[in-house]
PDB file of C-alpha atoms in Angstrom:
ATOM      1  CA  GLN A 295     -11.989  -4.281 -22.365  1.00 90.00           C
ATOM      2  CA  VAL A 296     -11.989  -7.062 -19.810  1.00 93.00           C
ATOM      3  CA  GLN A 297     -15.071  -7.370 -17.627  1.00 97.00           C
ATOM      4  CA  LEU A 298     -15.689  -9.808 -14.817  1.00 98.00           C
ATOM      5  CA  GLN A 299     -18.983 -10.810 -13.232  1.00 98.00           C
ATOM      6  CA  GLU A 300     -19.432 -12.961 -10.151  1.00 98.00           C
ATOM      7  CA  SER A 301     -22.460 -15.199  -9.736  1.00 98.00           C
ATOM      8  CA  GLY A 302     -23.703 -17.726  -7.225  1.00 97.00           C
ATOM      9  CA  PRO A 303     -26.006 -18.207  -4.244  1.00 97.00           C
ATOM     10  CA  GLY A 304     -26.301 -15.259  -1.902  1.00 97.00           C
ATOM     11  CA  LEU A 305     -27.141 -17.485   1.056  1.00 98.00           C
ATOM     12  CA  VAL A 306     -25.292 -20.613   2.150  1.00 98.00           C
ATOM     13  CA  LYS A 307     -25.983 -22.761   5.203  1.00 98.00           C
ATOM     14  CA  PRO A 308     -23.262 -23.396   7.796  1.00 98.00           C
ATOM     15  CA  SER A 309     -21.106 -26.468   7.064  1.00 98.00           C
ATOM     16  CA  GLU A 310     -22.067 -26.416   3.387  1.00 98.00           C
ATOM     17  CA  THR A 311     -19.916 -25.460   0.390  1.00 98.00           C
ATOM     18  CA  LEU A 312     -19.898 -21.973  -1.071  1.00 98.00           C
ATOM     19  CA  SER A 313     -19.648 -22.021  -4.861  1.00 98.00           C
ATOM     20  CA  LEU A 314     -19.114 -18.951  -7.014  1.00 98.00           C
ATOM     21  CA  THR A 315     -18.350 -18.413 -10.673  1.00 98.00           C
ATOM     22  CA  CYS A 316     -16.623 -15.497 -12.361  1.00 98.00           C
ATOM     23  CA  ALA A 317     -17.551 -14.957 -16.004  1.00 98.00           C
ATOM     24  CA  VAL A 318     -14.886 -13.195 -18.044  1.00 97.00           C
ATOM     25  CA  SER A 319     -15.872 -11.167 -21.096  1.00 96.00           C
ATOM     26  CA  GLY A 320     -13.892  -9.174 -23.629  1.00 94.00           C
ATOM     27  CA  TYR A 321     -10.832 -11.408 -23.246  1.00 90.00           C
ATOM     28  CA  SER A 322      -9.933 -15.066 -23.491  1.00 93.00           C
ATOM     29  CA  ILE A 323      -9.336 -16.521 -20.060  1.00 93.00           C
ATOM     30  CA  SER A 324      -6.585 -18.644 -21.596  1.00 91.00           C
ATOM     31  CA  SER A 325      -4.639 -15.472 -22.380  1.00 90.00           C
ATOM     32  CA  GLY A 326      -4.626 -14.240 -18.813  1.00 90.00           C
ATOM     33  CA  TYR A 327      -1.603 -14.530 -16.517  1.00 93.00           C
ATOM     34  CA  TYR A 328      -3.588 -15.373 -13.408  1.00 96.00           C
ATOM     35  CA  TRP A 329      -7.052 -14.922 -11.965  1.00 97.00           C
ATOM     36  CA  GLY A 330      -7.891 -14.306  -8.331  1.00 97.00           C
ATOM     37  CA  TRP A 331     -10.574 -14.356  -5.689  1.00 98.00           C
ATOM     38  CA  ILE A 332     -10.615 -11.779  -2.904  1.00 98.00           C
ATOM     39  CA  ARG A 333     -13.211 -11.292  -0.173  1.00 98.00           C
ATOM     40  CA  GLN A 334     -14.241  -8.541   2.211  1.00 98.00           C
ATOM     41  CA  PRO A 335     -16.288  -9.213   5.363  1.00 98.00           C
ATOM     42  CA  PRO A 336     -18.798  -6.464   6.154  1.00 97.00           C
ATOM     43  CA  GLY A 337     -17.002  -3.397   7.495  1.00 97.00           C
ATOM     44  CA  LYS A 338     -13.575  -5.032   7.240  1.00 97.00           C
ATOM     45  CA  GLY A 339     -10.597  -5.115   4.909  1.00 98.00           C
ATOM     46  CA  LEU A 340      -9.702  -7.153   1.845  1.00 98.00           C
ATOM     47  CA  GLU A 341      -8.525 -10.747   2.166  1.00 98.00           C
ATOM     48  CA  TRP A 342      -6.886 -12.625  -0.691  1.00 98.00           C
ATOM     49  CA  ILE A 343      -8.414 -16.095  -1.038  1.00 98.00           C
ATOM     50  CA  GLY A 344      -6.379 -17.562  -3.860  1.00 98.00           C
ATOM     51  CA  SER A 345      -5.234 -17.390  -7.465  1.00 97.00           C
ATOM     52  CA  ILE A 346      -5.022 -19.711 -10.448  1.00 96.00           C
ATOM     53  CA  TYR A 347      -2.329 -19.217 -13.106  1.00 94.00           C
ATOM     54  CA  HIS A 348      -2.519 -19.837 -16.839  1.00 91.00           C
ATOM     55  CA  SER A 349      -0.322 -22.869 -16.205  1.00 91.00           C
ATOM     56  CA  GLY A 350      -3.023 -24.325 -13.967  1.00 91.00           C
ATOM     57  CA  SER A 351      -1.004 -23.762 -10.807  1.00 94.00           C
ATOM     58  CA  THR A 352      -2.959 -22.592  -7.805  1.00 97.00           C
ATOM     59  CA  TYR A 353      -1.991 -20.581  -4.754  1.00 96.00           C
ATOM     60  CA  TYR A 354      -4.240 -20.338  -1.726  1.00 97.00           C
ATOM     61  CA  ASN A 355      -4.264 -18.234   1.410  1.00 97.00           C
ATOM     62  CA  PRO A 356      -2.659 -20.486   4.033  1.00 96.00           C
ATOM     63  CA  SER A 357      -5.486 -19.723   6.463  1.00 96.00           C
ATOM     64  CA  LEU A 358      -8.065 -21.055   3.971  1.00 98.00           C
ATOM     65  CA  LYS A 359      -6.022 -23.584   2.032  1.00 97.00           C
ATOM     66  CA  SER A 360      -7.658 -26.700   3.469  1.00 97.00           C
ATOM     67  CA  ARG A 361     -11.106 -25.509   2.372  1.00 98.00           C
ATOM     68  CA  VAL A 362     -10.508 -23.742  -0.966  1.00 98.00           C
ATOM     69  CA  THR A 363     -10.499 -24.918  -4.552  1.00 98.00           C
ATOM     70  CA  ILE A 364     -10.140 -22.601  -7.561  1.00 98.00           C
ATOM     71  CA  SER A 365     -10.570 -23.933 -11.086  1.00 97.00           C
ATOM     72  CA  VAL A 366     -10.866 -22.655 -14.649  1.00 96.00           C
ATOM     73  CA  ASP A 367     -13.319 -23.667 -17.357  1.00 96.00           C
ATOM     74  CA  THR A 368     -11.821 -22.404 -20.613  1.00 94.00           C
ATOM     75  CA  SER A 369     -14.791 -23.640 -22.656  1.00 95.00           C
ATOM     76  CA  LYS A 370     -17.065 -21.245 -20.747  1.00 96.00           C
ATOM     77  CA  ASN A 371     -14.427 -18.536 -20.272  1.00 96.00           C
ATOM     78  CA  GLN A 372     -14.932 -18.533 -16.533  1.00 97.00           C
ATOM     79  CA  PHE A 373     -13.251 -19.533 -13.315  1.00 97.00           C
ATOM     80  CA  SER A 374     -14.731 -20.754 -10.070  1.00 98.00           C
ATOM     81  CA  LEU A 375     -14.314 -20.761  -6.314  1.00 98.00           C
ATOM     82  CA  LYS A 376     -15.374 -23.468  -3.910  1.00 98.00           C
ATOM     83  CA  LEU A 377     -15.078 -22.939  -0.158  1.00 98.00           C
ATOM     84  CA  SER A 378     -16.127 -25.874   1.979  1.00 98.00           C
ATOM     85  CA  SER A 379     -17.372 -26.157   5.560  1.00 98.00           C
ATOM     86  CA  VAL A 380     -18.416 -22.534   5.740  1.00 98.00           C
ATOM     87  CA  THR A 381     -19.239 -20.693   8.954  1.00 98.00           C
ATOM     88  CA  ALA A 382     -20.599 -17.248   9.716  1.00 98.00           C
ATOM     89  CA  ALA A 383     -17.009 -15.958   9.519  1.00 98.00           C
ATOM     90  CA  ASP A 384     -17.126 -16.624   5.762  1.00 98.00           C
ATOM     91  CA  THR A 385     -19.881 -14.056   5.285  1.00 98.00           C
ATOM     92  CA  ALA A 386     -18.389 -11.471   2.952  1.00 98.00           C
ATOM     93  CA  VAL A 387     -18.509  -9.743  -0.398  1.00 98.00           C
ATOM     94  CA  TYR A 388     -16.573 -11.982  -2.770  1.00 98.00           C
ATOM     95  CA  TYR A 389     -14.694 -10.411  -5.679  1.00 98.00           C
ATOM     96  CA  CYS A 390     -13.027 -11.977  -8.661  1.00 98.00           C
ATOM     97  CA  ALA A 391     -10.219 -10.159 -10.437  1.00 98.00           C
ATOM     98  CA  ASP A 392      -7.763 -10.346 -13.322  1.00 96.00           C
ATOM     99  CA  GLY A 393      -4.171 -10.701 -12.129  1.00 95.00           C
ATOM    100  CA  SER A 394      -1.025  -9.438 -13.839  1.00 92.00           C
ATOM    101  CA  GLY A 395       2.635  -8.897 -13.085  1.00 88.00           C
ATOM    102  CA  SER A 396       5.205 -11.133 -11.500  1.00 81.00           C
ATOM    103  CA  LYS A 397       7.263  -8.903  -9.199  1.00 84.00           C
ATOM    104  CA  GLY A 398       4.467  -8.186  -6.752  1.00 84.00           C
ATOM    105  CA  GLY A 399       1.582  -8.432  -9.118  1.00 93.00           C
ATOM    106  CA  TRP A 400      -1.692  -6.589  -9.203  1.00 96.00           C
ATOM    107  CA  PHE A 401      -5.399  -7.162  -9.740  1.00 97.00           C
ATOM    108  CA  ASP A 402      -7.223  -5.207 -12.425  1.00 97.00           C
ATOM    109  CA  PRO A 403     -10.054  -5.111 -13.190  1.00 97.00           C
ATOM    110  CA  TRP A 404     -12.292  -6.465 -10.445  1.00 98.00           C
ATOM    111  CA  GLY A 405     -15.815  -7.742 -10.666  1.00 98.00           C
ATOM    112  CA  GLN A 406     -18.536  -5.790  -8.900  1.00 98.00           C
ATOM    113  CA  GLY A 407     -18.586  -8.297  -6.057  1.00 98.00           C
ATOM    114  CA  THR A 408     -21.289 -10.554  -4.693  1.00 98.00           C
ATOM    115  CA  LEU A 409     -22.432 -10.753  -1.092  1.00 98.00           C
ATOM    116  CA  VAL A 410     -22.548 -14.236   0.351  1.00 98.00           C
ATOM    117  CA  THR A 411     -24.200 -14.679   3.726  1.00 98.00           C
ATOM    118  CA  VAL A 412     -23.668 -17.844   5.756  1.00 98.00           C
ATOM    119  CA  SER A 413     -26.724 -18.487   7.878  1.00 97.00           C
ATOM    120  CA  SER A 414     -29.194 -21.234   8.633  1.00 96.00           C
TER     121      SER A 414
ATOM    122  CA  SER B 138       6.653 -12.261   8.339  1.00 52.00           C
ATOM    123  CA  SER B 139       3.965 -12.346   5.654  1.00 71.00           C
ATOM    124  CA  GLU B 140       2.047  -9.234   6.608  1.00 93.00           C
ATOM    125  CA  LEU B 141       1.474  -5.757   5.249  1.00 97.00           C
ATOM    126  CA  THR B 142       0.823  -3.005   7.797  1.00 97.00           C
ATOM    127  CA  GLN B 143      -1.010   0.245   7.105  1.00 98.00           C
ATOM    128  CA  ASP B 144      -2.085   3.104   9.347  1.00 97.00           C
ATOM    129  CA  PRO B 145      -5.846   2.748   9.931  1.00 97.00           C
ATOM    130  CA  ALA B 146      -6.657   6.384   9.206  1.00 98.00           C
ATOM    131  CA  VAL B 147      -5.052   9.450   7.679  1.00 98.00           C
ATOM    132  CA  SER B 148      -6.418  12.915   7.020  1.00 98.00           C
ATOM    133  CA  VAL B 149      -5.382  15.664   4.631  1.00 98.00           C
ATOM    134  CA  ALA B 150      -6.529  19.204   3.964  1.00 98.00           C
ATOM    135  CA  LEU B 151      -8.076  19.815   0.577  1.00 98.00           C
ATOM    136  CA  GLY B 152      -5.354  20.539  -1.985  1.00 98.00           C
ATOM    137  CA  GLN B 153      -2.521  19.357   0.225  1.00 98.00           C
ATOM    138  CA  THR B 154      -0.244  16.335  -0.179  1.00 98.00           C
ATOM    139  CA  VAL B 155      -0.702  13.103   1.728  1.00 98.00           C
ATOM    140  CA  ARG B 156       1.388   9.952   1.922  1.00 98.00           C
ATOM    141  CA  ILE B 157      -0.131   6.584   2.788  1.00 98.00           C
ATOM    142  CA  THR B 158       2.373   3.921   3.785  1.00 98.00           C
ATOM    143  CA  CYS B 159       2.521   0.139   3.743  1.00 98.00           C
ATOM    144  CA  GLN B 160       5.165  -1.833   5.620  1.00 98.00           C
ATOM    145  CA  GLY B 161       6.195  -5.436   5.238  1.00 96.00           C
ATOM    146  CA  ASP B 162       9.230  -7.642   4.739  1.00 95.00           C
ATOM    147  CA  SER B 163       7.988  -8.794   1.321  1.00 94.00           C
ATOM    148  CA  LEU B 164       8.252  -5.222   0.046  1.00 96.00           C
ATOM    149  CA  ARG B 165      12.028  -5.541   0.077  1.00 95.00           C
ATOM    150  CA  SER B 166      11.653  -7.954  -2.862  1.00 94.00           C
ATOM    151  CA  TYR B 167       8.287  -7.213  -4.458  1.00 95.00           C
ATOM    152  CA  TYR B 168       6.443  -4.125  -5.637  1.00 96.00           C
ATOM    153  CA  ALA B 169       3.248  -3.020  -3.968  1.00 97.00           C
ATOM    154  CA  SER B 170       0.074  -2.253  -5.846  1.00 98.00           C
ATOM    155  CA  TRP B 171      -2.487   0.198  -4.475  1.00 98.00           C
ATOM    156  CA  TYR B 172      -6.278   0.174  -4.611  1.00 98.00           C
ATOM    157  CA  GLN B 173      -8.877   2.823  -3.911  1.00 98.00           C
ATOM    158  CA  GLN B 174     -12.237   1.691  -2.581  1.00 98.00           C
ATOM    159  CA  LYS B 175     -15.231   3.946  -2.095  1.00 98.00           C
ATOM    160  CA  PRO B 176     -18.287   2.851  -0.071  1.00 97.00           C
ATOM    161  CA  GLY B 177     -20.337   0.193  -1.788  1.00 97.00           C
ATOM    162  CA  GLN B 178     -17.916  -0.116  -4.700  1.00 98.00           C
ATOM    163  CA  ALA B 179     -15.310  -2.611  -5.804  1.00 98.00           C
ATOM    164  CA  PRO B 180     -11.646  -1.673  -5.347  1.00 98.00           C
ATOM    165  CA  VAL B 181      -9.963   0.161  -8.209  1.00 98.00           C
ATOM    166  CA  LEU B 182      -6.272  -0.161  -9.027  1.00 98.00           C
ATOM    167  CA  VAL B 183      -4.490   3.209  -8.802  1.00 98.00           C
ATOM    168  CA  ILE B 184      -0.780   2.270  -8.767  1.00 98.00           C
ATOM    169  CA  TYR B 185       1.077  -0.856  -9.884  1.00 97.00           C
ATOM    170  CA  GLY B 186       4.652  -1.937 -10.502  1.00 95.00           C
ATOM    171  CA  LYS B 187       7.460   0.492  -9.803  1.00 92.00           C
ATOM    172  CA  ASN B 188       5.190   3.559 -10.195  1.00 96.00           C
ATOM    173  CA  ASN B 189       2.598   3.044 -12.916  1.00 97.00           C
ATOM    174  CA  ARG B 190      -0.912   4.424 -13.181  1.00 98.00           C
ATOM    175  CA  PRO B 191      -3.666   2.631 -15.073  1.00 97.00           C
ATOM    176  CA  SER B 192      -5.445   4.589 -17.745  1.00 96.00           C
ATOM    177  CA  GLY B 193      -7.862   7.075 -16.228  1.00 97.00           C
ATOM    178  CA  ILE B 194      -6.082   7.478 -12.889  1.00 98.00           C
ATOM    179  CA  PRO B 195      -5.091  11.133 -12.287  1.00 98.00           C
ATOM    180  CA  ASP B 196      -1.394  11.952 -12.191  1.00 97.00           C
ATOM    181  CA  ARG B 197      -1.732  13.294  -8.655  1.00 98.00           C
ATOM    182  CA  PHE B 198      -1.421   9.639  -7.591  1.00 98.00           C
ATOM    183  CA  SER B 199       2.117   8.271  -7.409  1.00 98.00           C
ATOM    184  CA  GLY B 200       3.932   5.389  -5.786  1.00 98.00           C
ATOM    185  CA  SER B 201       7.375   4.862  -4.309  1.00 97.00           C
ATOM    186  CA  SER B 202       9.255   2.318  -2.260  1.00 97.00           C
ATOM    187  CA  SER B 203      12.213   2.229   0.115  1.00 97.00           C
ATOM    188  CA  GLY B 204      13.366  -0.786   2.051  1.00 96.00           C
ATOM    189  CA  ASN B 205      10.360  -2.491   3.596  1.00 96.00           C
ATOM    190  CA  THR B 206       8.007   0.441   3.034  1.00 98.00           C
ATOM    191  CA  ALA B 207       5.872   1.300   0.023  1.00 98.00           C
ATOM    192  CA  SER B 208       4.093   4.632  -0.210  1.00 98.00           C
ATOM    193  CA  LEU B 209       1.153   6.043  -2.111  1.00 98.00           C
ATOM    194  CA  THR B 210       1.310   9.814  -2.461  1.00 98.00           C
ATOM    195  CA  ILE B 211      -1.587  12.020  -3.472  1.00 98.00           C
ATOM    196  CA  THR B 212      -0.325  15.459  -4.485  1.00 98.00           C
ATOM    197  CA  GLY B 213      -3.103  18.015  -4.230  1.00 98.00           C
ATOM    198  CA  ALA B 214      -5.782  15.820  -2.660  1.00 98.00           C
ATOM    199  CA  GLN B 215      -9.323  16.329  -3.933  1.00 98.00           C
ATOM    200  CA  ALA B 216     -12.614  15.695  -2.185  1.00 98.00           C
ATOM    201  CA  GLU B 217     -13.228  12.708  -4.456  1.00 98.00           C
ATOM    202  CA  ASP B 218     -10.054  11.060  -3.172  1.00 98.00           C
ATOM    203  CA  GLU B 219     -11.723  10.390   0.175  1.00 98.00           C
ATOM    204  CA  ALA B 220     -11.819   6.595   0.299  1.00 98.00           C
ATOM    205  CA  ASP B 221     -10.198   3.498   1.743  1.00 98.00           C
ATOM    206  CA  TYR B 222      -6.801   2.611   0.304  1.00 98.00           C
ATOM    207  CA  TYR B 223      -5.275  -0.869   0.326  1.00 98.00           C
ATOM    208  CA  CYS B 224      -1.789  -2.026  -0.551  1.00 98.00           C
ATOM    209  CA  ASN B 225      -1.151  -5.466  -1.997  1.00 97.00           C
ATOM    210  CA  SER B 226       1.937  -7.492  -2.739  1.00 96.00           C
ATOM    211  CA  ARG B 227       3.265 -10.997  -2.656  1.00 93.00           C
ATOM    212  CA  ASP B 228       5.407 -13.086  -0.333  1.00 91.00           C
ATOM    213  CA  SER B 229       8.221 -15.442  -1.306  1.00 89.00           C
ATOM    214  CA  SER B 230       5.785 -18.380  -1.446  1.00 91.00           C
ATOM    215  CA  GLY B 231       3.782 -16.717  -4.191  1.00 89.00           C
ATOM    216  CA  ASN B 232       0.879 -15.825  -1.955  1.00 94.00           C
ATOM    217  CA  HIS B 233      -0.751 -12.422  -2.250  1.00 95.00           C
ATOM    218  CA  LEU B 234      -1.114 -10.158   0.761  1.00 95.00           C
ATOM    219  CA  PHE B 235      -3.322  -7.161   1.454  1.00 97.00           C
ATOM    220  CA  GLY B 236      -2.684  -4.476   3.995  1.00 98.00           C
ATOM    221  CA  GLY B 237      -5.415  -3.727   6.511  1.00 98.00           C
ATOM    222  CA  GLY B 238      -6.402  -0.550   4.683  1.00 98.00           C
ATOM    223  CA  THR B 239      -6.151   3.177   5.370  1.00 98.00           C
ATOM    224  CA  LYS B 240      -9.206   5.384   5.588  1.00 98.00           C
ATOM    225  CA  LEU B 241      -8.374   8.740   3.982  1.00 98.00           C
ATOM    226  CA  THR B 242     -10.369  11.766   5.065  1.00 98.00           C
ATOM    227  CA  VAL B 243     -10.102  14.958   3.022  1.00 98.00           C
ATOM    228  CA  LEU B 244     -10.803  17.952   5.265  1.00 96.00           C
TER     229      LEU B 244
END
């Protein structure tokens, strides 16, 4: 059974880079189709941040593309998110998820989420 | 346009049937997936593909699609179904999209 766990700093200063890692257990990350990051600001809806495919290809939300990097570390069975030049608007619960399917696709399972607050 | 639109809130009487809809141009070409999210919890996949339920999801949940609209139907809604529901799909550029979410109240 695949399990995902996000980790990283819970507090990031404005203008700095947010860095999170998603550890995958119960499954080789190399066998996955794609892996994704999704966030949810407090009291608001879900926002897709980006995905990385088994081929290494990445897709990013156009509204975040200039600031986002997603990478995979197969040796550690984990993938990572970097979001640069953060502001208070980046305060959110960040989720990582296992992606499947090509005609639409879906995310399952999800990690429990980690709250990242941007504040000085 | 690359957007998915959901009604912000829907209510249903206990035991009755409710349909939650998701509209968007991308749905003419791609399936929607549906997620249930309860307060303080991560989203859980309830419907994916044409109309598939992950293991453990009750069969009162079903999905359908017509034109630019995807629907999640709960037949015989239970109190535990009260939650936020989000649709998700892709656009032609390969980007994922989420709807704004629908808050379901079971009366």
